[in-house]
GROMACS .gro file of C-alpha atoms in nm:
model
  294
    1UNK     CA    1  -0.086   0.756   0.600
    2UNK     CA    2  -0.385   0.763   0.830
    3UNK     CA    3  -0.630   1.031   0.649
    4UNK     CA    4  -0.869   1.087   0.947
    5UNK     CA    5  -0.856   1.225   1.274
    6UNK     CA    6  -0.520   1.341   1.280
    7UNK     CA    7  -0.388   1.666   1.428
    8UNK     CA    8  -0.009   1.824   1.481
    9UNK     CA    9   0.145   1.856   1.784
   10UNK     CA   10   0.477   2.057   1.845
   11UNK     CA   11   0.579   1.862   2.151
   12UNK     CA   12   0.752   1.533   2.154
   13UNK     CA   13   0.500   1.265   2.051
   14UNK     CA   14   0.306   1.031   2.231
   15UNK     CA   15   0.408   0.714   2.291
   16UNK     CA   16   0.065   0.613   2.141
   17UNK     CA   17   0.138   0.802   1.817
   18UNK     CA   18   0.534   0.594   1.850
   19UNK     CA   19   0.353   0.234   1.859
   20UNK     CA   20   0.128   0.322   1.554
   21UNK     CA   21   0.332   0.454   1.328
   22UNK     CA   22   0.560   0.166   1.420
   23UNK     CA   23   0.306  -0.072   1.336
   24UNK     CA   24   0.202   0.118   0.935
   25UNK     CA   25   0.586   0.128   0.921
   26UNK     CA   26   0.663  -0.201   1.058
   27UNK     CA   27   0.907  -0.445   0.793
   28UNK     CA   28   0.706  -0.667   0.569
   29UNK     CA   29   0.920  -0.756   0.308
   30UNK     CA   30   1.330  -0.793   0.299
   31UNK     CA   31   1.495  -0.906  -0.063
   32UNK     CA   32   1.209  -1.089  -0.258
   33UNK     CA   33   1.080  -1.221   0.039
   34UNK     CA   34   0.669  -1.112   0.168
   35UNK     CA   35   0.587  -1.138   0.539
   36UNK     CA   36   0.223  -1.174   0.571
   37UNK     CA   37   0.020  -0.811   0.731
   38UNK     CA   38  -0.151  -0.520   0.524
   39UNK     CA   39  -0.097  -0.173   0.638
   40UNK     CA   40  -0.452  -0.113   0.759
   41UNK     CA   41  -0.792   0.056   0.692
   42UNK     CA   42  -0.701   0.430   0.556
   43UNK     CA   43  -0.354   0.421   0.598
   44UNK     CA   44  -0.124   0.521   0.291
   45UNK     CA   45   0.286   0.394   0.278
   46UNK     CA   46   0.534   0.504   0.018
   47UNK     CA   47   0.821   0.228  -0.021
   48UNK     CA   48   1.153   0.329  -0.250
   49UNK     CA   49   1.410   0.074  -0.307
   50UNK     CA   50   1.705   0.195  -0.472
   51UNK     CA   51   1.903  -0.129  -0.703
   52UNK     CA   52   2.266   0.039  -0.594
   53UNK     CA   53   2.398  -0.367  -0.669
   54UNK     CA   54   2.294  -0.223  -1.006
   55UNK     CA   55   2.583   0.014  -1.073
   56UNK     CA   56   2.831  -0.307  -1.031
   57UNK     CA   57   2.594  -0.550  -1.267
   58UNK     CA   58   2.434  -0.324  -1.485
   59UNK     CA   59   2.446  -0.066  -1.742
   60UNK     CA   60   2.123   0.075  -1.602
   61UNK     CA   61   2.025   0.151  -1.188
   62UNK     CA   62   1.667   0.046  -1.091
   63UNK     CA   63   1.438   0.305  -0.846
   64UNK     CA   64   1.119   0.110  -0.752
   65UNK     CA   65   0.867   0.358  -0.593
   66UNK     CA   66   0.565   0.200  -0.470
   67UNK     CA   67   0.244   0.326  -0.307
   68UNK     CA   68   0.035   0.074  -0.086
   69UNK     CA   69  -0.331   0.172   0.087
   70UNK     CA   70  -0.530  -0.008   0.285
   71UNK     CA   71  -0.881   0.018   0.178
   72UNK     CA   72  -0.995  -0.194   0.489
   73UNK     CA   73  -0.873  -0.335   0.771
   74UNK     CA   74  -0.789  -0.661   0.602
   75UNK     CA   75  -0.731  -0.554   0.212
   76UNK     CA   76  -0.448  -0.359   0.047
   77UNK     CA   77  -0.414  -0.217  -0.270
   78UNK     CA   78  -0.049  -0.112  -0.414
   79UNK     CA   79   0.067   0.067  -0.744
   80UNK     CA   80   0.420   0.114  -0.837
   81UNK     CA   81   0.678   0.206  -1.092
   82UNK     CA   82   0.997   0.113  -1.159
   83UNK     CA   83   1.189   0.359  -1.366
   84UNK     CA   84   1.560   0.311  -1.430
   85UNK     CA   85   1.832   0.550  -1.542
   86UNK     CA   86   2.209   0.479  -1.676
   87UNK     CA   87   2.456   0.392  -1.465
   88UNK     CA   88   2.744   0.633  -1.513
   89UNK     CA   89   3.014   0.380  -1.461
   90UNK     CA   90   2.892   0.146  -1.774
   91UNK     CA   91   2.813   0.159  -2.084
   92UNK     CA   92   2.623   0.013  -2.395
   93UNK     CA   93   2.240  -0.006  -2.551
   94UNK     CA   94   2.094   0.009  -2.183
   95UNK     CA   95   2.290   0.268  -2.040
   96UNK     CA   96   1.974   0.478  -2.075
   97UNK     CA   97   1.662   0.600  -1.931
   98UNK     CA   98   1.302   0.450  -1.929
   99UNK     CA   99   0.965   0.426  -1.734
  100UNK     CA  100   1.042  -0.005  -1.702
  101UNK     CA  101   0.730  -0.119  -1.595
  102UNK     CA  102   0.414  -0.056  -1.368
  103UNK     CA  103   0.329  -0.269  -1.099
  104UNK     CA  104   0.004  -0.301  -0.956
  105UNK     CA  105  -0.108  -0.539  -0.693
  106UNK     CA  106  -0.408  -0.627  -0.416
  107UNK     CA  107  -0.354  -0.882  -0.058
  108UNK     CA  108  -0.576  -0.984   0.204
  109UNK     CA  109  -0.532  -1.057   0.524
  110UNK     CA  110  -0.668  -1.401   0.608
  111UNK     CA  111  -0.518  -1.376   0.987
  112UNK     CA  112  -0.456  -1.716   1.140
  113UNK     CA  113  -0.431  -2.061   0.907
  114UNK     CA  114  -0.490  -2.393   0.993
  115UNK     CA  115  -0.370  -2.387   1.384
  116UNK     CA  116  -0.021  -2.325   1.290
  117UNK     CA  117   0.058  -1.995   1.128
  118UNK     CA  118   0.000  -1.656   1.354
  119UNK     CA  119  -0.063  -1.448   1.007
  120UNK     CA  120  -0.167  -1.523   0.684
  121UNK     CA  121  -0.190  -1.276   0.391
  122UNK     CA  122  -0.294  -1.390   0.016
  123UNK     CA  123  -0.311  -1.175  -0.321
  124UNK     CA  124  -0.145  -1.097  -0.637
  125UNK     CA  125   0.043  -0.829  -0.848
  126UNK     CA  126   0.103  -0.765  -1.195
  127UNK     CA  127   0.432  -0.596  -1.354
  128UNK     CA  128   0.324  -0.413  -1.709
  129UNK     CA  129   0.629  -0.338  -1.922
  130UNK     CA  130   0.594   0.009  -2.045
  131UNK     CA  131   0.826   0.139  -2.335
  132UNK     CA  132   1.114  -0.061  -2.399
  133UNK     CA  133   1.257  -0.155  -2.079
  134UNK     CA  134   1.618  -0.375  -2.090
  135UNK     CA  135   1.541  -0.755  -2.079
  136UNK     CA  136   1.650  -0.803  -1.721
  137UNK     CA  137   1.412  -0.583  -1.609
  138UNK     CA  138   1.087  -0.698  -1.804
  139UNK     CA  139   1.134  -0.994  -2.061
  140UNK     CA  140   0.900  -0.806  -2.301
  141UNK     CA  141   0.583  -1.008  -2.130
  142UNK     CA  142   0.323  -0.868  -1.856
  143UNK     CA  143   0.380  -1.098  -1.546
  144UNK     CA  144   0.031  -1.192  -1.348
  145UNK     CA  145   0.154  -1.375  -0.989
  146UNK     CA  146  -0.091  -1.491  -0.774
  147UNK     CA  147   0.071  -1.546  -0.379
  148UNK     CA  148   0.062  -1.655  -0.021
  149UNK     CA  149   0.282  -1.565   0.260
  150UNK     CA  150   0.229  -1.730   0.581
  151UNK     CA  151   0.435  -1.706   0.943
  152UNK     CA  152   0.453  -1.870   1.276
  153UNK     CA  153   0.631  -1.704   1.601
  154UNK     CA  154   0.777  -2.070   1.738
  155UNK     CA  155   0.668  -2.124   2.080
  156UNK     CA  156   1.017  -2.167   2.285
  157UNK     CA  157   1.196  -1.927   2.108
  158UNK     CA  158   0.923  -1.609   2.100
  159UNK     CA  159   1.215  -1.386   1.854
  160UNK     CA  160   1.212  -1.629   1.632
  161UNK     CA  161   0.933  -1.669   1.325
  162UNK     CA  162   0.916  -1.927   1.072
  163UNK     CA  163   0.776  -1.793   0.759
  164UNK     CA  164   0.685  -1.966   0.394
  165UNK     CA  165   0.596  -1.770   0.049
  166UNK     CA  166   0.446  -1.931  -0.211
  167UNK     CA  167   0.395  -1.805  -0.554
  168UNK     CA  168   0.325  -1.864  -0.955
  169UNK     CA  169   0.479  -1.619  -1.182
  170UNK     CA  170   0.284  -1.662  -1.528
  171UNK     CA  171   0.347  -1.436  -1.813
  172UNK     CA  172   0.128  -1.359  -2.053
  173UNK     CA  173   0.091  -1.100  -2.360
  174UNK     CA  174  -0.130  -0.849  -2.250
  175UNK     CA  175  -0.113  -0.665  -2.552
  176UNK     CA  176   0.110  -0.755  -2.881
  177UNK     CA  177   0.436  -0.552  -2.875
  178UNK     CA  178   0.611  -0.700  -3.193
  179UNK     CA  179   0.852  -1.003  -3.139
  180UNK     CA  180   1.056  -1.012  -2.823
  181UNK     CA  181   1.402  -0.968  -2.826
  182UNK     CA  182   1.594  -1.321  -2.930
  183UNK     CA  183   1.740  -1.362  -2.607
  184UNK     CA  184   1.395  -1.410  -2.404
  185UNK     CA  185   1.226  -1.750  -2.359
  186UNK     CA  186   0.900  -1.721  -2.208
  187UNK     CA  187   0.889  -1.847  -1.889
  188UNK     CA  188   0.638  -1.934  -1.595
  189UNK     CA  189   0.787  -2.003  -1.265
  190UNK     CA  190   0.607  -2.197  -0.942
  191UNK     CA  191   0.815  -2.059  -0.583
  192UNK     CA  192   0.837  -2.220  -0.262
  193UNK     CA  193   1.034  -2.043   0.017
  194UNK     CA  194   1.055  -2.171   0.313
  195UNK     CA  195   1.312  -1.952   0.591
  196UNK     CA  196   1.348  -1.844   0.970
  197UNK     CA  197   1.378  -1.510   1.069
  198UNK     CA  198   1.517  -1.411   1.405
  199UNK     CA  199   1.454  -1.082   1.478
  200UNK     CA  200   1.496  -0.991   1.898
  201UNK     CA  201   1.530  -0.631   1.811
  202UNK     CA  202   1.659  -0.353   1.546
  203UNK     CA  203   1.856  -0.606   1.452
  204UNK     CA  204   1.771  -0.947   1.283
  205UNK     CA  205   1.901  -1.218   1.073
  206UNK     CA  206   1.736  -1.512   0.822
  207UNK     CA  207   1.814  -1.805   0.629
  208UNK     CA  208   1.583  -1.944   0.405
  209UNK     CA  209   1.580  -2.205   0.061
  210UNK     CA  210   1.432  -2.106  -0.271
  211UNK     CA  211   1.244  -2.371  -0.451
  212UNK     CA  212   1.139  -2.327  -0.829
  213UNK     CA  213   1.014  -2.512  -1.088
  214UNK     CA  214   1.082  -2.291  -1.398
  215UNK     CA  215   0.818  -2.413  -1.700
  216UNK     CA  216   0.944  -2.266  -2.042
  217UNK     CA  217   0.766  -2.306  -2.426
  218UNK     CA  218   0.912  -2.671  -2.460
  219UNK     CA  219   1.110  -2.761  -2.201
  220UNK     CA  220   1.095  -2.761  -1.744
  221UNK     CA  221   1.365  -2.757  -1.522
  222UNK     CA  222   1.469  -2.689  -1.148
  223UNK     CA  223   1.613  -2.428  -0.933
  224UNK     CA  224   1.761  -2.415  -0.581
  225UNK     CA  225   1.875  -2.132  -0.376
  226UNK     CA  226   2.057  -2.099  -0.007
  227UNK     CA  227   2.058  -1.752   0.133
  228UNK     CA  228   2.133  -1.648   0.471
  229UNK     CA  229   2.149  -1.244   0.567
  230UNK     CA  230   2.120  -1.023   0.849
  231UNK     CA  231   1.874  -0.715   0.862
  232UNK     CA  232   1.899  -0.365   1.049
  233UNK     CA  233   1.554  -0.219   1.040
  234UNK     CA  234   1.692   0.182   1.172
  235UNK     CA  235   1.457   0.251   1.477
  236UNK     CA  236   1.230   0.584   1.445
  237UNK     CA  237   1.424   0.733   1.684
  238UNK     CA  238   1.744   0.725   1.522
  239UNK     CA  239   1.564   0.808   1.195
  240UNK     CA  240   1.425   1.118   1.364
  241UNK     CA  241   1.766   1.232   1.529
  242UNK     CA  242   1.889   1.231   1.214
  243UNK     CA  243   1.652   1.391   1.066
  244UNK     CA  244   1.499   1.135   0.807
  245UNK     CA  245   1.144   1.112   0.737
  246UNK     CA  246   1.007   0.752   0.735
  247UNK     CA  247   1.146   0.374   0.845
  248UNK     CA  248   1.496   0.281   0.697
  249UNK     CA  249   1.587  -0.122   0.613
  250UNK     CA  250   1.921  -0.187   0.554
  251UNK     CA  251   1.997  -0.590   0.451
  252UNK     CA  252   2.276  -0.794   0.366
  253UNK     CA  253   2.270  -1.140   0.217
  254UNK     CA  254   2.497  -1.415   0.088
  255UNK     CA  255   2.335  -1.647  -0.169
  256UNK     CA  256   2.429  -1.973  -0.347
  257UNK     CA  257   2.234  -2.061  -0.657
  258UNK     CA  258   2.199  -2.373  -0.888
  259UNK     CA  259   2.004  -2.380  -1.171
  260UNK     CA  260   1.993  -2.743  -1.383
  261UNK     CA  261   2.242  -2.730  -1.708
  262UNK     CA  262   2.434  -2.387  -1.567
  263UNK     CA  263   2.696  -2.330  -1.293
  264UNK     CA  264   2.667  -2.270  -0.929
  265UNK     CA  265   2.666  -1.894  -0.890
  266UNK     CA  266   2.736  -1.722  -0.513
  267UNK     CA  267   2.773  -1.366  -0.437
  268UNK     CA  268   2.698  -1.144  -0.176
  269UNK     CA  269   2.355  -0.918  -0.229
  270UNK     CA  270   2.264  -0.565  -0.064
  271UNK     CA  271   1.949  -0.384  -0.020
  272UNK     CA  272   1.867  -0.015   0.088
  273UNK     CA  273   1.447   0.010   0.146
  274UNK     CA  274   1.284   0.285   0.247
  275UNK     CA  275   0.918   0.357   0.352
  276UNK     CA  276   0.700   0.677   0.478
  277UNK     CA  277   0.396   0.831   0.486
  278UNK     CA  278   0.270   1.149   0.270
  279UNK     CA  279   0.172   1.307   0.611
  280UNK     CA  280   0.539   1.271   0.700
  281UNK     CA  281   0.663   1.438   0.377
  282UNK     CA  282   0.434   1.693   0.354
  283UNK     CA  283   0.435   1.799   0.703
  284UNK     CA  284   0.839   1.831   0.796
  285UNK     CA  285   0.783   1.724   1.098
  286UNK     CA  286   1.003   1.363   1.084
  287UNK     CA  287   0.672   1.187   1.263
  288UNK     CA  288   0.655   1.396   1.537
  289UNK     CA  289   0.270   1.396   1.523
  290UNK     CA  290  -0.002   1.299   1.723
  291UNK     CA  291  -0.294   1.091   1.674
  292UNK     CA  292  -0.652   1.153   1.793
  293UNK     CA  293  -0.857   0.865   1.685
  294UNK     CA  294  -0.791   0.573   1.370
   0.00000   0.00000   0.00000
């Protein structure tokens, strides 16, 4: 949300006004995946991201709600929540509601790296267990994960963008909250991902490999994961004609798994994202503002 200079218009909006909110509601993220970029100096983005694959694996459904605001041109701050509620077609000991876990998190924007990659974006986040969330949501520990994603538009094929994340997941005990449960190992986990996305339009499709390197209290091991997907990122326009505030994602992906001493595991994985502004909300107007000045 840009918070100066703005004004309402009741006429169709500028084409201006189209290309910027475009670019604070542009994708940066599909799955578990970061494409580098910050949402820029004074601007505000709400992102919810419904876990529907949830009410077929779960006895609980996640809601993520994050907040992200650029307090400069090249930083980003973000806060979150994810609060989860039973799933009415399961039961047991999590079919239940709870706060899960806060998430808070900071990236900058280091632009172009090392002659190769266009964009380059660094930071970390933390996730804070709050309550008594189920395992599979928070493993009883807070998780501190430092990050860089990087990407490259390749020359002879300008839709199509190379892109690598890199991360350490370390978990640590922010504050003692009696033993955790007897199923939990602690665990700190180094990621590699290395993909291509091809993306011409609305539509877009990736495939990318998943390296980790999974460190537990006496013991290391190995992880490898294939996933290839397709992505429909809903224009504004449709959005707007049907009367939806904010960008809609909509992403499909098939993924193969192998982690050393258990079985292969493939299945098919769906994600619904959403992301707005508070202007947007507040205002009823489904974007149809225009802008003055940044």
């Amino acid at each position: 949300m840009a918070l100066d200079g703005a004004v309402f218009a009741a006429t169709a909006p500028d084409p201006r006004t189209v290309s910027m909110r475009e670019q604070v509601l542009r994708m940066t993220e599909f799955f578990d995946t970061t494409l580098p970029g910050t949402v820029g100096k004074r601007n505000m983005t709400l992102h919810f991201t419904p876990k529907f694959s949830d009410f077929r694996h779960r006895e609980y459904v996640r809601y993520p709600f994050e907040v992200r605001y650029g307090i400069g041109e090249r930083w980003d701050l973000s806060g979150g929540i994810m609060p989860f509620g039973p799933n009415p077609f399961k039961s047991g000991q999590d079919n239940r509601w709870g706060p899960g876990e806060v998430k808070l998190g900071l990236r900058y924007d280091l632009g172009a790296l090392l002659n190769f990659f266009d964009a380059t974006t660094v930071g970390f986040e933390t996730r804070i267990p709050v309550g008594k969330p189920p395992t599979p949501l928070n493993d009883h520990y807070t998780h501190v994960k430092p990050f860089a994603s990087a990407a490259h538009t390749l020359g002879i094929w300008p839709d199509t963008t190379f892109y690598a994340n890199l991360s350490y997941d370390r978990s640590v005990e922010l504050s003692h909250r009696g033993e955790p449960p007897p199923d939990v190992m602690r665990r700190n986990t180094i990621e590699v991902v290395p993909g291509l996305l091809f993306k011409p339009g609305q539509f877009g499709y990736f495939a990318e490999y998943r390296f980790r390197h999974i460190a537990e209290e006496t013991d290391s091991h190995l992880a490898h994961e294939v996933r290839l997907g397709s992505i429909w990122d809903v224009p504004l326009a449709r959005s707007e004609k049907w009367r939806l505030p904010g960008k809609w994602q909509l992403e499909l992906a098939y993924k193969v798994s192998a982690e050393q001493g258990q079985d292969l595991v493939h299945g098919v994985a769906t994600r619904v994202s959403w992301r707005t502004t508070l202007r947007e909300i507040f205002s009823g107007t489904n974007g149809n503002t225009a802008k003055t000045s940044r």
